[in-house]
Short mmCIF file of C-alpha atoms and ligand atoms in Angstrom, two decimals:
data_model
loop_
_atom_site.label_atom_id
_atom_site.label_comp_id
_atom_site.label_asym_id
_atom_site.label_seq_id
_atom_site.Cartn_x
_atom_site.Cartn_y
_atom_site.Cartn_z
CA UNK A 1 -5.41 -9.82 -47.96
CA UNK A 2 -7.18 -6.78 -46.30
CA UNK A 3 -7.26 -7.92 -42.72
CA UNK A 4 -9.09 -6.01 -40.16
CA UNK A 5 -9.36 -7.06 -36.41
CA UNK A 6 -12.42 -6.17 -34.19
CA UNK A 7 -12.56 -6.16 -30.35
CA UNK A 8 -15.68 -6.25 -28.64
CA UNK A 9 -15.50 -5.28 -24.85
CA UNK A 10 -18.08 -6.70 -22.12
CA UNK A 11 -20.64 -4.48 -22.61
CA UNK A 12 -21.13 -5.21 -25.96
CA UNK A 13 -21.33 -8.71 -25.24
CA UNK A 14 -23.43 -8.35 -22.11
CA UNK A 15 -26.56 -9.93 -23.76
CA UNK A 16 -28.57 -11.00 -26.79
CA UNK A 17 -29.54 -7.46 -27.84
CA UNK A 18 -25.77 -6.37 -27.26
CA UNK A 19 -25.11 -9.33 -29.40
CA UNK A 20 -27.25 -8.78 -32.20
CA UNK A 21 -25.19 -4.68 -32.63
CA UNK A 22 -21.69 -6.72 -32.36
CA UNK A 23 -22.78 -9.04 -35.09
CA UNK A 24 -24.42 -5.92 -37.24
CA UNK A 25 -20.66 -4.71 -37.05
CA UNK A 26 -18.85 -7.74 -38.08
CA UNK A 27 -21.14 -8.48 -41.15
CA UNK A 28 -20.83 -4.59 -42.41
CA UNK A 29 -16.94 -4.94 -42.54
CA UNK A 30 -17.17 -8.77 -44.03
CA UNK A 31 -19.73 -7.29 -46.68
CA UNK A 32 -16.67 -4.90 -47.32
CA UNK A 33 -14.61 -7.59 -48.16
CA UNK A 34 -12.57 -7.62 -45.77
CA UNK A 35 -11.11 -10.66 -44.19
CA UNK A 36 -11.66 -10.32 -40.13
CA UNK A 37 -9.99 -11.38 -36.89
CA UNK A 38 -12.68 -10.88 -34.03
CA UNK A 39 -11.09 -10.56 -30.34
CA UNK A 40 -13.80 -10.86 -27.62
CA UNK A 41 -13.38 -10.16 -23.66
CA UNK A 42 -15.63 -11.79 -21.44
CA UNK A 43 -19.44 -11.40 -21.17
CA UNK A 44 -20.46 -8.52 -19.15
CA UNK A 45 -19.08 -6.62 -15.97
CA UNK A 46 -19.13 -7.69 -13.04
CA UNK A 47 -22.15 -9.35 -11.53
CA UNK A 48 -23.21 -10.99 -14.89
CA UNK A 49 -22.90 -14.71 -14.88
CA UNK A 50 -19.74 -14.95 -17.04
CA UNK A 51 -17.54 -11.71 -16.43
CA UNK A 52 -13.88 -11.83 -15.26
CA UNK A 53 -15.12 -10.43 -11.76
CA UNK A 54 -17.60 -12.69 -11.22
CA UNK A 55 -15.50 -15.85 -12.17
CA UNK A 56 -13.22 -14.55 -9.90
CA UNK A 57 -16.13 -14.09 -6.74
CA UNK A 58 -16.13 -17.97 -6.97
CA UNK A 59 -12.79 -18.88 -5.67
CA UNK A 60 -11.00 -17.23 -2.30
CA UNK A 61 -7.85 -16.22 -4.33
CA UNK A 62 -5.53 -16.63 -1.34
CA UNK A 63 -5.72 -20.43 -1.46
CA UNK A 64 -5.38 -20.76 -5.38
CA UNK A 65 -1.91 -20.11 -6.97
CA UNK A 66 -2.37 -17.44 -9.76
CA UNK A 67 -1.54 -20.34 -12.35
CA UNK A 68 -4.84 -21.81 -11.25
CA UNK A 69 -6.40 -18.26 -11.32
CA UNK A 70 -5.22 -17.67 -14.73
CA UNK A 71 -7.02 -21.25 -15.76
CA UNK A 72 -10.36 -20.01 -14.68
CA UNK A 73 -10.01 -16.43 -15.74
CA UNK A 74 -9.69 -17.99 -19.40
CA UNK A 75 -12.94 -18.98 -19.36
CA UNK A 76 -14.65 -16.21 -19.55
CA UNK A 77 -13.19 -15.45 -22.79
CA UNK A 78 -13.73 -18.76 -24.28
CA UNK A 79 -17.55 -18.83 -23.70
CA UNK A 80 -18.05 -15.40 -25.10
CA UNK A 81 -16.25 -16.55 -28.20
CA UNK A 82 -18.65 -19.52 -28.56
CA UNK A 83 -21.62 -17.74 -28.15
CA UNK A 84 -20.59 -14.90 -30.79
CA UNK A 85 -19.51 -17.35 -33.48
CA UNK A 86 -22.85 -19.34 -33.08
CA UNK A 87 -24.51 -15.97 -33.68
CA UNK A 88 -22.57 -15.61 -36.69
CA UNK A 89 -23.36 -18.69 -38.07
CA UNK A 90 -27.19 -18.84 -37.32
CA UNK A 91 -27.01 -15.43 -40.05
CA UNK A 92 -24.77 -17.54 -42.79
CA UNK A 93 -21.69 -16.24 -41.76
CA UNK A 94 -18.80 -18.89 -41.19
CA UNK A 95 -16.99 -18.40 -37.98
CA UNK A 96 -14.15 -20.43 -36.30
CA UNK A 97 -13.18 -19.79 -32.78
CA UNK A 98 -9.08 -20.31 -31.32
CA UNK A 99 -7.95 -19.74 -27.79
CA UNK A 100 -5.06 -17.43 -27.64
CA UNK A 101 -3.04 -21.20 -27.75
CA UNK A 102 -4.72 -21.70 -30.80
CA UNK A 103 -4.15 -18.27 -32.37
CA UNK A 104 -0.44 -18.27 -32.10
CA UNK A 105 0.04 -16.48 -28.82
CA UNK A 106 2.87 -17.48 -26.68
CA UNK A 107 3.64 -15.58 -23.28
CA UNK A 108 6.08 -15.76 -20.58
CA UNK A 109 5.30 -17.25 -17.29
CA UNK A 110 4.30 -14.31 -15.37
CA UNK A 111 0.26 -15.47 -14.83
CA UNK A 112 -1.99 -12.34 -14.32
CA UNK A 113 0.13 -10.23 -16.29
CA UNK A 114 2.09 -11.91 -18.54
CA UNK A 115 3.97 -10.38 -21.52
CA UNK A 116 3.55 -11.72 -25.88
CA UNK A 117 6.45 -12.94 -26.82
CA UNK A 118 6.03 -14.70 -30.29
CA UNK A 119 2.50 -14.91 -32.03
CA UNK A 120 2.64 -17.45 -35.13
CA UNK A 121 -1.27 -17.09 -36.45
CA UNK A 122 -0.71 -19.84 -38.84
CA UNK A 123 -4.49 -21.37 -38.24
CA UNK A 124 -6.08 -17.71 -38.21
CA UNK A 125 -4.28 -16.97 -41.57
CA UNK A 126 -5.86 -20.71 -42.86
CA UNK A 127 -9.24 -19.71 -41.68
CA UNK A 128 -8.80 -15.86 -43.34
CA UNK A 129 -7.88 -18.02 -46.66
CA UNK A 130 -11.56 -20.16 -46.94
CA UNK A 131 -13.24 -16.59 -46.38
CA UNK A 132 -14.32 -17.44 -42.90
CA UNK A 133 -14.08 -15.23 -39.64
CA UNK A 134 -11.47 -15.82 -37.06
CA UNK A 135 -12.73 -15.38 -33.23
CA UNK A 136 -9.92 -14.83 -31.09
CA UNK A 137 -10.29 -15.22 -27.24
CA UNK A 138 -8.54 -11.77 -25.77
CA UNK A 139 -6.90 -11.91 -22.62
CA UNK A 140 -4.81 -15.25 -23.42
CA UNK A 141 -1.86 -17.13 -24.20
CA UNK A 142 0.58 -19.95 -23.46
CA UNK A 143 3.95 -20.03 -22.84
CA UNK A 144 6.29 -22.55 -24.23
CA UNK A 145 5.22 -24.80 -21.34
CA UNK A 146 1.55 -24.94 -22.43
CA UNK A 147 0.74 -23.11 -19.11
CA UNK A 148 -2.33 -21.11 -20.02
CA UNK A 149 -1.66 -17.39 -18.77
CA UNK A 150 -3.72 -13.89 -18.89
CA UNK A 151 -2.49 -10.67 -20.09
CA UNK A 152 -3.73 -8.73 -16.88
CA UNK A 153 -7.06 -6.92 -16.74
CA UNK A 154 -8.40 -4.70 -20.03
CA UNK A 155 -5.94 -7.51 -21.93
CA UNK A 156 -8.06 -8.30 -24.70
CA UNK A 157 -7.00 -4.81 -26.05
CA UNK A 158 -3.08 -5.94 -26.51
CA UNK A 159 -4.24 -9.37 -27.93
CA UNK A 160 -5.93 -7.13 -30.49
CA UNK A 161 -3.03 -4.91 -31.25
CA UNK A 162 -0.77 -7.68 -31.07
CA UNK A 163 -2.86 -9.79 -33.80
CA UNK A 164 -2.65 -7.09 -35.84
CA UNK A 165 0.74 -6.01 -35.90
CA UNK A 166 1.66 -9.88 -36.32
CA UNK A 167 -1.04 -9.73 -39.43
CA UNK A 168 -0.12 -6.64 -40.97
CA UNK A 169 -3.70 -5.33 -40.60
CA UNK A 170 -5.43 -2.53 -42.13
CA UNK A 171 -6.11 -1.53 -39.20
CA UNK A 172 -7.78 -2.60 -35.35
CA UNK A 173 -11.09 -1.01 -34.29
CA UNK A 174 -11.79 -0.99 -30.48
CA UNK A 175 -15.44 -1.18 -29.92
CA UNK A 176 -16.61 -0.31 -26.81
CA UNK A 177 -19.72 1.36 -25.21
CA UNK A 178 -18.85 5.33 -25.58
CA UNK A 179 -18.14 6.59 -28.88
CA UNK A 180 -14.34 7.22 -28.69
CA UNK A 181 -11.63 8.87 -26.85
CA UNK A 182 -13.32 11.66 -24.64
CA UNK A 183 -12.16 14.97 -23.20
CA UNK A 184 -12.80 13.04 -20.03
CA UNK A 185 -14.90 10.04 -18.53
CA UNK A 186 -18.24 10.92 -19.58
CA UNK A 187 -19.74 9.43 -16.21
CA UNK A 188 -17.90 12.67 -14.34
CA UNK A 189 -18.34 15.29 -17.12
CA UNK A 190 -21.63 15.21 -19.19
CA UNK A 191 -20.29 17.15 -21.83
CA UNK A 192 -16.89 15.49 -22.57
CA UNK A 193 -16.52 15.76 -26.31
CA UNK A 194 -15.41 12.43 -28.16
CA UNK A 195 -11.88 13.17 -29.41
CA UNK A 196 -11.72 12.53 -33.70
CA UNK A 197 -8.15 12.18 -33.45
CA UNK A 198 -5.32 11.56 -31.28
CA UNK A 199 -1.78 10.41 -31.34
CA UNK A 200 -0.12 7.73 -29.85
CA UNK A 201 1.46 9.05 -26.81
CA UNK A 202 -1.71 10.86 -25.93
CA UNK A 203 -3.88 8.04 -25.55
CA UNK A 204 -1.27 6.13 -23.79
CA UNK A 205 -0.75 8.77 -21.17
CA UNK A 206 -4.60 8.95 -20.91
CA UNK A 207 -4.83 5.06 -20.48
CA UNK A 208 -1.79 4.94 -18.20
CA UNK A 209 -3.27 7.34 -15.81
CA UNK A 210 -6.64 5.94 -16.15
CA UNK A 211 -8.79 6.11 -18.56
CA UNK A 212 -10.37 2.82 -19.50
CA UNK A 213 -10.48 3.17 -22.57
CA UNK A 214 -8.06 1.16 -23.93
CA UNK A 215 -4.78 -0.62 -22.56
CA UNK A 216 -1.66 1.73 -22.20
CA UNK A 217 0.60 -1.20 -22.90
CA UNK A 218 -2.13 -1.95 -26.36
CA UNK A 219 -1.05 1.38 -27.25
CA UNK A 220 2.20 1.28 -26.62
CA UNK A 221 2.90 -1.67 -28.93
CA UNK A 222 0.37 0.22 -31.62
CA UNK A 223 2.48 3.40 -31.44
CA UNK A 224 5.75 0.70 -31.50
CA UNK A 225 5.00 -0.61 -34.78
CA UNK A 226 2.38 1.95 -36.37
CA UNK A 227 -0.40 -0.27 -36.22
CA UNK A 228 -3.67 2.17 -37.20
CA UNK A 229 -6.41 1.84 -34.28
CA UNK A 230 -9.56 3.04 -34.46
CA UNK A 231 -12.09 3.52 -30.78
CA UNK A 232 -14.97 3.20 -31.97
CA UNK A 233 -18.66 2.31 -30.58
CA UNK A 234 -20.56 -0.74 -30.77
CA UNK A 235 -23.92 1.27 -30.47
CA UNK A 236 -23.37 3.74 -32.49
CA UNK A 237 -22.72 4.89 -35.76
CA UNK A 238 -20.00 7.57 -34.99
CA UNK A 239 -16.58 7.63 -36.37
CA UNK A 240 -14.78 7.17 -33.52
CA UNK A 241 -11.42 8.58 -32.25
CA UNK A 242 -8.50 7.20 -35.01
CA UNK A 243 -5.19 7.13 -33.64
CA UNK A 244 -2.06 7.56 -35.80
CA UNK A 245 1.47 8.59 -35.39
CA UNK A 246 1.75 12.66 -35.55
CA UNK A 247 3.05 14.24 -38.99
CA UNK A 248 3.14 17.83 -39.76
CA UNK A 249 -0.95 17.21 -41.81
CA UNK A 250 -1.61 15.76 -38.25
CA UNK A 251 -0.78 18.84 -36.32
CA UNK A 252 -2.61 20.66 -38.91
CA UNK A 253 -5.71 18.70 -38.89
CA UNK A 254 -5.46 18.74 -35.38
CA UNK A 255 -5.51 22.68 -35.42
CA UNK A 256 -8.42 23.06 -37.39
CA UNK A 257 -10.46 20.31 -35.39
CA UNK A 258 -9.76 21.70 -31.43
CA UNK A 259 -7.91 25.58 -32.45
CA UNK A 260 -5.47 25.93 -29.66
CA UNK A 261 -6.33 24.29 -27.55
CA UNK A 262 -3.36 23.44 -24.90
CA UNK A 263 -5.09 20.31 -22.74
CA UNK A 264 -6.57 17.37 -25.28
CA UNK A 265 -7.91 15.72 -22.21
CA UNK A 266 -8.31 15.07 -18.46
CA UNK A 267 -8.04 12.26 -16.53
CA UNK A 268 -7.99 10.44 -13.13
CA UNK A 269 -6.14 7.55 -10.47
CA UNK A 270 -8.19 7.02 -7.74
CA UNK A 271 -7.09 5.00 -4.55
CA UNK A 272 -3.84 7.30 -4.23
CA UNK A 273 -2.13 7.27 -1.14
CA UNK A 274 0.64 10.21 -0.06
CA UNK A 275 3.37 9.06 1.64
CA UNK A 276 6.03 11.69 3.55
CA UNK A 277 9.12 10.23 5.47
CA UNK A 278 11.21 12.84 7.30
CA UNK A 279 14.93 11.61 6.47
CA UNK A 280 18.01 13.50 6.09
CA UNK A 281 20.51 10.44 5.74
CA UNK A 282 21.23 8.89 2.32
CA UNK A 283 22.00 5.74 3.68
CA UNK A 284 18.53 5.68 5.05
CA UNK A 285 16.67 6.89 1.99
CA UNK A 286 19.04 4.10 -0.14
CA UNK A 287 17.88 1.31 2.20
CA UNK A 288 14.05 2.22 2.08
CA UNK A 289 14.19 2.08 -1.83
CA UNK A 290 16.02 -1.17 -1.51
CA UNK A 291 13.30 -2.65 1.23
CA UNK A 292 10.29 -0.93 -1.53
CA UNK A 293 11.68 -2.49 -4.64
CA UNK A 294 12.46 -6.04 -2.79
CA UNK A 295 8.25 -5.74 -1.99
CA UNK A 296 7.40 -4.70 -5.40
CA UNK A 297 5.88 -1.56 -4.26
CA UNK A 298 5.26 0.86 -7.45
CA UNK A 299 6.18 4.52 -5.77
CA UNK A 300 4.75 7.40 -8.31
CA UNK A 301 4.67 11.59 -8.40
CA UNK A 302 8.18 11.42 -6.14
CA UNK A 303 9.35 14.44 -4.90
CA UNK A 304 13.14 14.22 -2.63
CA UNK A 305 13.83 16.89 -0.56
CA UNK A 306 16.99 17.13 2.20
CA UNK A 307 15.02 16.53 4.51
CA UNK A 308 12.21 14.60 3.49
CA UNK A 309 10.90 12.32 1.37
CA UNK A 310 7.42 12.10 -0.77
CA UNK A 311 5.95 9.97 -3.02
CA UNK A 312 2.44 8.23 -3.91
CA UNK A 313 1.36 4.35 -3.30
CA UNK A 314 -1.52 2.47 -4.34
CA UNK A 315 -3.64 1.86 -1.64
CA UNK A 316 -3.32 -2.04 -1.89
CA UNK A 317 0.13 -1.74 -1.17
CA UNK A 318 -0.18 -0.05 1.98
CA UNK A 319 -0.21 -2.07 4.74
CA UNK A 320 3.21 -3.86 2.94
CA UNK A 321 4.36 0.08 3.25
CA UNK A 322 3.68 0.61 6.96
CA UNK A 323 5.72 -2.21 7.86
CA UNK A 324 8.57 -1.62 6.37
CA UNK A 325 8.65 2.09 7.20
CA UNK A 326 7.80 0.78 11.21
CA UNK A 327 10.19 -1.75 11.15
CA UNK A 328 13.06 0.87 10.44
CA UNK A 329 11.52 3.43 12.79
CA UNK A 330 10.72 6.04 10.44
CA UNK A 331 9.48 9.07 11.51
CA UNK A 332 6.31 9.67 8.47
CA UNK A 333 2.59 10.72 7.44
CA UNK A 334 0.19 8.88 5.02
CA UNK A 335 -2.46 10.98 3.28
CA UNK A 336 -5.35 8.12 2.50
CA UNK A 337 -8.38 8.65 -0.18
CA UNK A 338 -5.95 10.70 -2.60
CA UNK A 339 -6.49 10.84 -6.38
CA UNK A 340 -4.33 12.00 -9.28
CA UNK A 341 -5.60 14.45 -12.00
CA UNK A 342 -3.76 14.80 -15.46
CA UNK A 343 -3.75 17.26 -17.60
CA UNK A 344 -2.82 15.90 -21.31
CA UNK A 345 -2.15 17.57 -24.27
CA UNK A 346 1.24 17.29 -26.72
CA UNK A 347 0.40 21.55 -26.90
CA UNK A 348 2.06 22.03 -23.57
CA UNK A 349 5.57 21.62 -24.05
CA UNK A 350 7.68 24.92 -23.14
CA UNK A 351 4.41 26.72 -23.05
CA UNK A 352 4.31 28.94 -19.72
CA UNK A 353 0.98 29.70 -17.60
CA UNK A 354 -0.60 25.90 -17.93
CA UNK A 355 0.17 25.37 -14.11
CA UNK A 356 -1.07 28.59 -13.13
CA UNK A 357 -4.46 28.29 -15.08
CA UNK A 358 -4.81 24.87 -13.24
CA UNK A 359 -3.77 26.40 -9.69
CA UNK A 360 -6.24 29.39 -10.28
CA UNK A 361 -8.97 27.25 -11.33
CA UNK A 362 -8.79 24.73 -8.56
CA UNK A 363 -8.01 27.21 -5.63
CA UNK A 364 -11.39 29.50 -6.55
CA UNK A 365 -13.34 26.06 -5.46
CA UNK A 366 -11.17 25.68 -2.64
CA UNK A 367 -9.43 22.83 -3.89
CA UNK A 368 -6.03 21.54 -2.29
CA UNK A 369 -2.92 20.61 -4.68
CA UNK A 370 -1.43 18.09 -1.96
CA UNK A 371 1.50 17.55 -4.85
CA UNK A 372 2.49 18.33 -8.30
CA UNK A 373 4.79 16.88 -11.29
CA UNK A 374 5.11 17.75 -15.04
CA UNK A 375 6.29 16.21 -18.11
CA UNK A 376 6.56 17.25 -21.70
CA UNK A 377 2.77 16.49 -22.63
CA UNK A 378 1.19 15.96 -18.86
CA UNK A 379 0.60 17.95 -15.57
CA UNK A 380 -0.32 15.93 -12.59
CA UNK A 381 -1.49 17.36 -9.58
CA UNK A 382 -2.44 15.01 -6.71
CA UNK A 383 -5.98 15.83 -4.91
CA UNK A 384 -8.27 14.43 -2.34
CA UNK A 385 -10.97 11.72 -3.85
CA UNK A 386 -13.46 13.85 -2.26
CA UNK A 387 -12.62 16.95 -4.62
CA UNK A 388 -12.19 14.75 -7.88
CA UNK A 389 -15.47 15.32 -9.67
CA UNK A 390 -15.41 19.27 -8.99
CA UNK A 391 -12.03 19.30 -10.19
CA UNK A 392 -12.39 17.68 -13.40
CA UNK A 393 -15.59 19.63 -13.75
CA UNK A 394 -13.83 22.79 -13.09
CA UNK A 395 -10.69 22.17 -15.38
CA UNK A 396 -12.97 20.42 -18.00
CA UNK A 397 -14.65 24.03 -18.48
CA UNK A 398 -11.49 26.17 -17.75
CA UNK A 399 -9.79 24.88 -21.03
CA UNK A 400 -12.58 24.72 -22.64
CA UNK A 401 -12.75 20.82 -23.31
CA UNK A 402 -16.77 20.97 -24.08
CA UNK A 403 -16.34 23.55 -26.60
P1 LIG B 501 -14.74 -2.41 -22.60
O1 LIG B 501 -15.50 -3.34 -21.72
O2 LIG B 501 -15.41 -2.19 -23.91
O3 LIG B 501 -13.30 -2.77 -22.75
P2 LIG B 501 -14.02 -0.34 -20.71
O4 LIG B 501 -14.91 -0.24 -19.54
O5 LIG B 501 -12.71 -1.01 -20.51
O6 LIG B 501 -14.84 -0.98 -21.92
O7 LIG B 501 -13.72 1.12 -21.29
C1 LIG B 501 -14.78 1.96 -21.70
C2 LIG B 501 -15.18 2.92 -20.59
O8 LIG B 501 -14.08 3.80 -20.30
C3 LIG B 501 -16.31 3.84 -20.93
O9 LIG B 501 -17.55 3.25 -20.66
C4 LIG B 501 -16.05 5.08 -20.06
O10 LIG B 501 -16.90 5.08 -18.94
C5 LIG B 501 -14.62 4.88 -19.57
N1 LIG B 501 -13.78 6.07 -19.76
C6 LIG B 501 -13.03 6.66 -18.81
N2 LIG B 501 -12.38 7.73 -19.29
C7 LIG B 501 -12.71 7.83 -20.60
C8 LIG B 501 -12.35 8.72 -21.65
N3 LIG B 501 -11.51 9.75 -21.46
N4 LIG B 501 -12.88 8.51 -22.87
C9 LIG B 501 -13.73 7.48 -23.08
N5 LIG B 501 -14.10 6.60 -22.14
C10 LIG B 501 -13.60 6.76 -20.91
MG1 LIG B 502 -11.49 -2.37 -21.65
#
């Protein structure tokens, strides 16, 4: 069997018209003979009728248990499935839609953001067999206790992957509403250039610090088991960004598509928040990690010093910060409204002069660097929010991205 699976994002579900290019896609490939497993996400972004966030606006989350949350967050999914395969159908095509329950997909108990751990597609692999289409609700699963959980926001990308690791696919096309991977968000930089290919640990340090793109943890069980995805767009008839595990013909076809070029792409965090505690006791600094793990407080870009300590915070976590830092009497500053930049590209390994390009180009528009780090493919710098889109702008042009 040459199984393919398809994910359609919100937008191109939004409405009928949407509709009509998602359906144009799924009949090309079937016409191709291949069998195919379509994975929806809801209908729409937020403020349409059916989207995640607006099923969400209904309830006051603080009186629901996220079990309950997860319940009506499933929803979304299952209409959008329903209304795609009865588009399918009205054109000939025969369609059969499965809740992630019904697909195979069992999860642990952790509702919002719970993890696959077994997916038996049994009934998608019966429906594949009769030459019929499989539409797969994204987002979902069950654990062993038939609690019905979600996969965490953008999850309809791992059900994908998932699916198609556990099907041996061909390969799993991401449709979405830009025409691949870009240089950067195209709503900052107008001429971001779509990205023809990329390799796995690129894209997931893109999606990890940001980019919507796709799911970092979609990517990091593609890159686990070499599953082939494709990003492509549902409005379009580009080729999209592929992504495939680096070989030596990769590096070389990478050459001759973007030269030398040391950055593959840029990318952003907003709602950063600095955090510096002046401490020169280890007992101290062990007991403040202790009292931040016990809150589940993710601490990122951490620099320790003798004297001091910094790190970043999301901003929703920091009220839960403040009081633990004022309930041991520590002496500190928060820097609100930060965001963190990255600078991607598998090029920069051992290669001097990347941090001084970025310094120089950032400190002729009078940018600050509140805080740096590096790793073998990535340089982060931390900036305010109010300097993001001239700093993207400016490093977007300085290595050359839109060339
Ligand atoms: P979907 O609803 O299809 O899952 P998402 O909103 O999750 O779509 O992701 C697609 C969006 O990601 C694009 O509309 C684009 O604005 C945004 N985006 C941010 N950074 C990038 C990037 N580097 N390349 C492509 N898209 C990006
Ligand atoms: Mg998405």
């Amino acid at each position: 069997m040459n199984i393919v699976v398809q994910k359609f994002g919100g937008t191109s579900l939004a409405n009928d018209e949407n509709r009509e290019k998602v359906v144009e896609k799924i009949i090309a490939k079937y016409n191709k003979n291949y069998n195919i497993i379509v994975v929806v996400s809801a209908i729409g972004r937020a403020g349409d009728p059916y989207a995640t966030d607006s099923l969400l606006n209904l309830v006051d989350k603080t009186f629901l248990d996220n079990r309950e949350i997860d319940l009506l967050l499933s929803c979304g999914e299952t209409i959008s499935a329903v209304v795609l395969s009865n588009l399918l159908n009205k054109k000939g095509l025969k369609s059969k839609v499965f809740t992630g329950y019904q697909a195979g997909i069992t999860t642990d108990e952790n509702f919002g953001d719970a993890e696959i751990t077994r997916i038996e597609p049994t009934k998608l692999i019966e429906t594949l067999n009769k030459n019929e289409i499989a539409i797969v609700t994204g987002f979902q699963g069950m654990t062993t206790d038939k609690e019905i959980t979600t996969l965490g926001r953008g999850g309809s990308d791992i059900s994908a992957i998932a699916l198609g690791k556990a099907l041996s696919c061909e390969s799993v096309e991401i449709y979405t509403d830009v025409d691949g991977v870009m240089t950067a968000d195209p709503n900052i930089v107008p001429t971001a250039k779509v990205l023809e290919t990329m390799c796995y640990s690129e894209v997931y340090q893109l999606a990890e610090d940001g980019a919507k793109v796709i799911h970092p943890k979609a990517i990091e069980i593609a890159q686990q088991y070499n599953v082939p995805v494709k990003i492509k767009n549902t409005f379009s008839n580009s080729s999209g960004t592929t992504i495939e595990e680096p070989d030596i013909n990769y590096y070389n076809s990478r050459k001759k598509l973007y030269g030398n070029k040391i950055i593959t792409a840029i990318t952003y965090k907003k709602g950063r928040v600095q955090v510096n505690i002046k401490t020169d006791a280890e007992d101290h600094t062990e007991k403040l990690m202790e009292k931040i793990t016990e809150h589940n407080i993710s601490i990122d870009l951490i620099n320790f010093f003798l004297d001091k300590k910094v790190f970043t915070i999301d901003k929703k976590d920091l009220t839960k910060l403040v009081k633990i830092l004022d309930s041991e009497s520590y002496e500190y500053e928060i820097v609100e409204d930060c965001c963190k930049l990255s600078a991607i590209g598998y090029k920069m390994q051992g290669l001097p002069g990347v941090m001084a390009r970025i310094v120089s180009a950032l400190s002729k528009e009078k940018i600050k660097i509140l805080q740096s780090s590096d790793s073998h493919n990535t340089i982060w710098c931390l900036i305010h929010e109010k300097d993001l889109n001239k700093a993207i702008k400016v490093l977007h042009k300085v290595f050359e991205l839109d060339k």
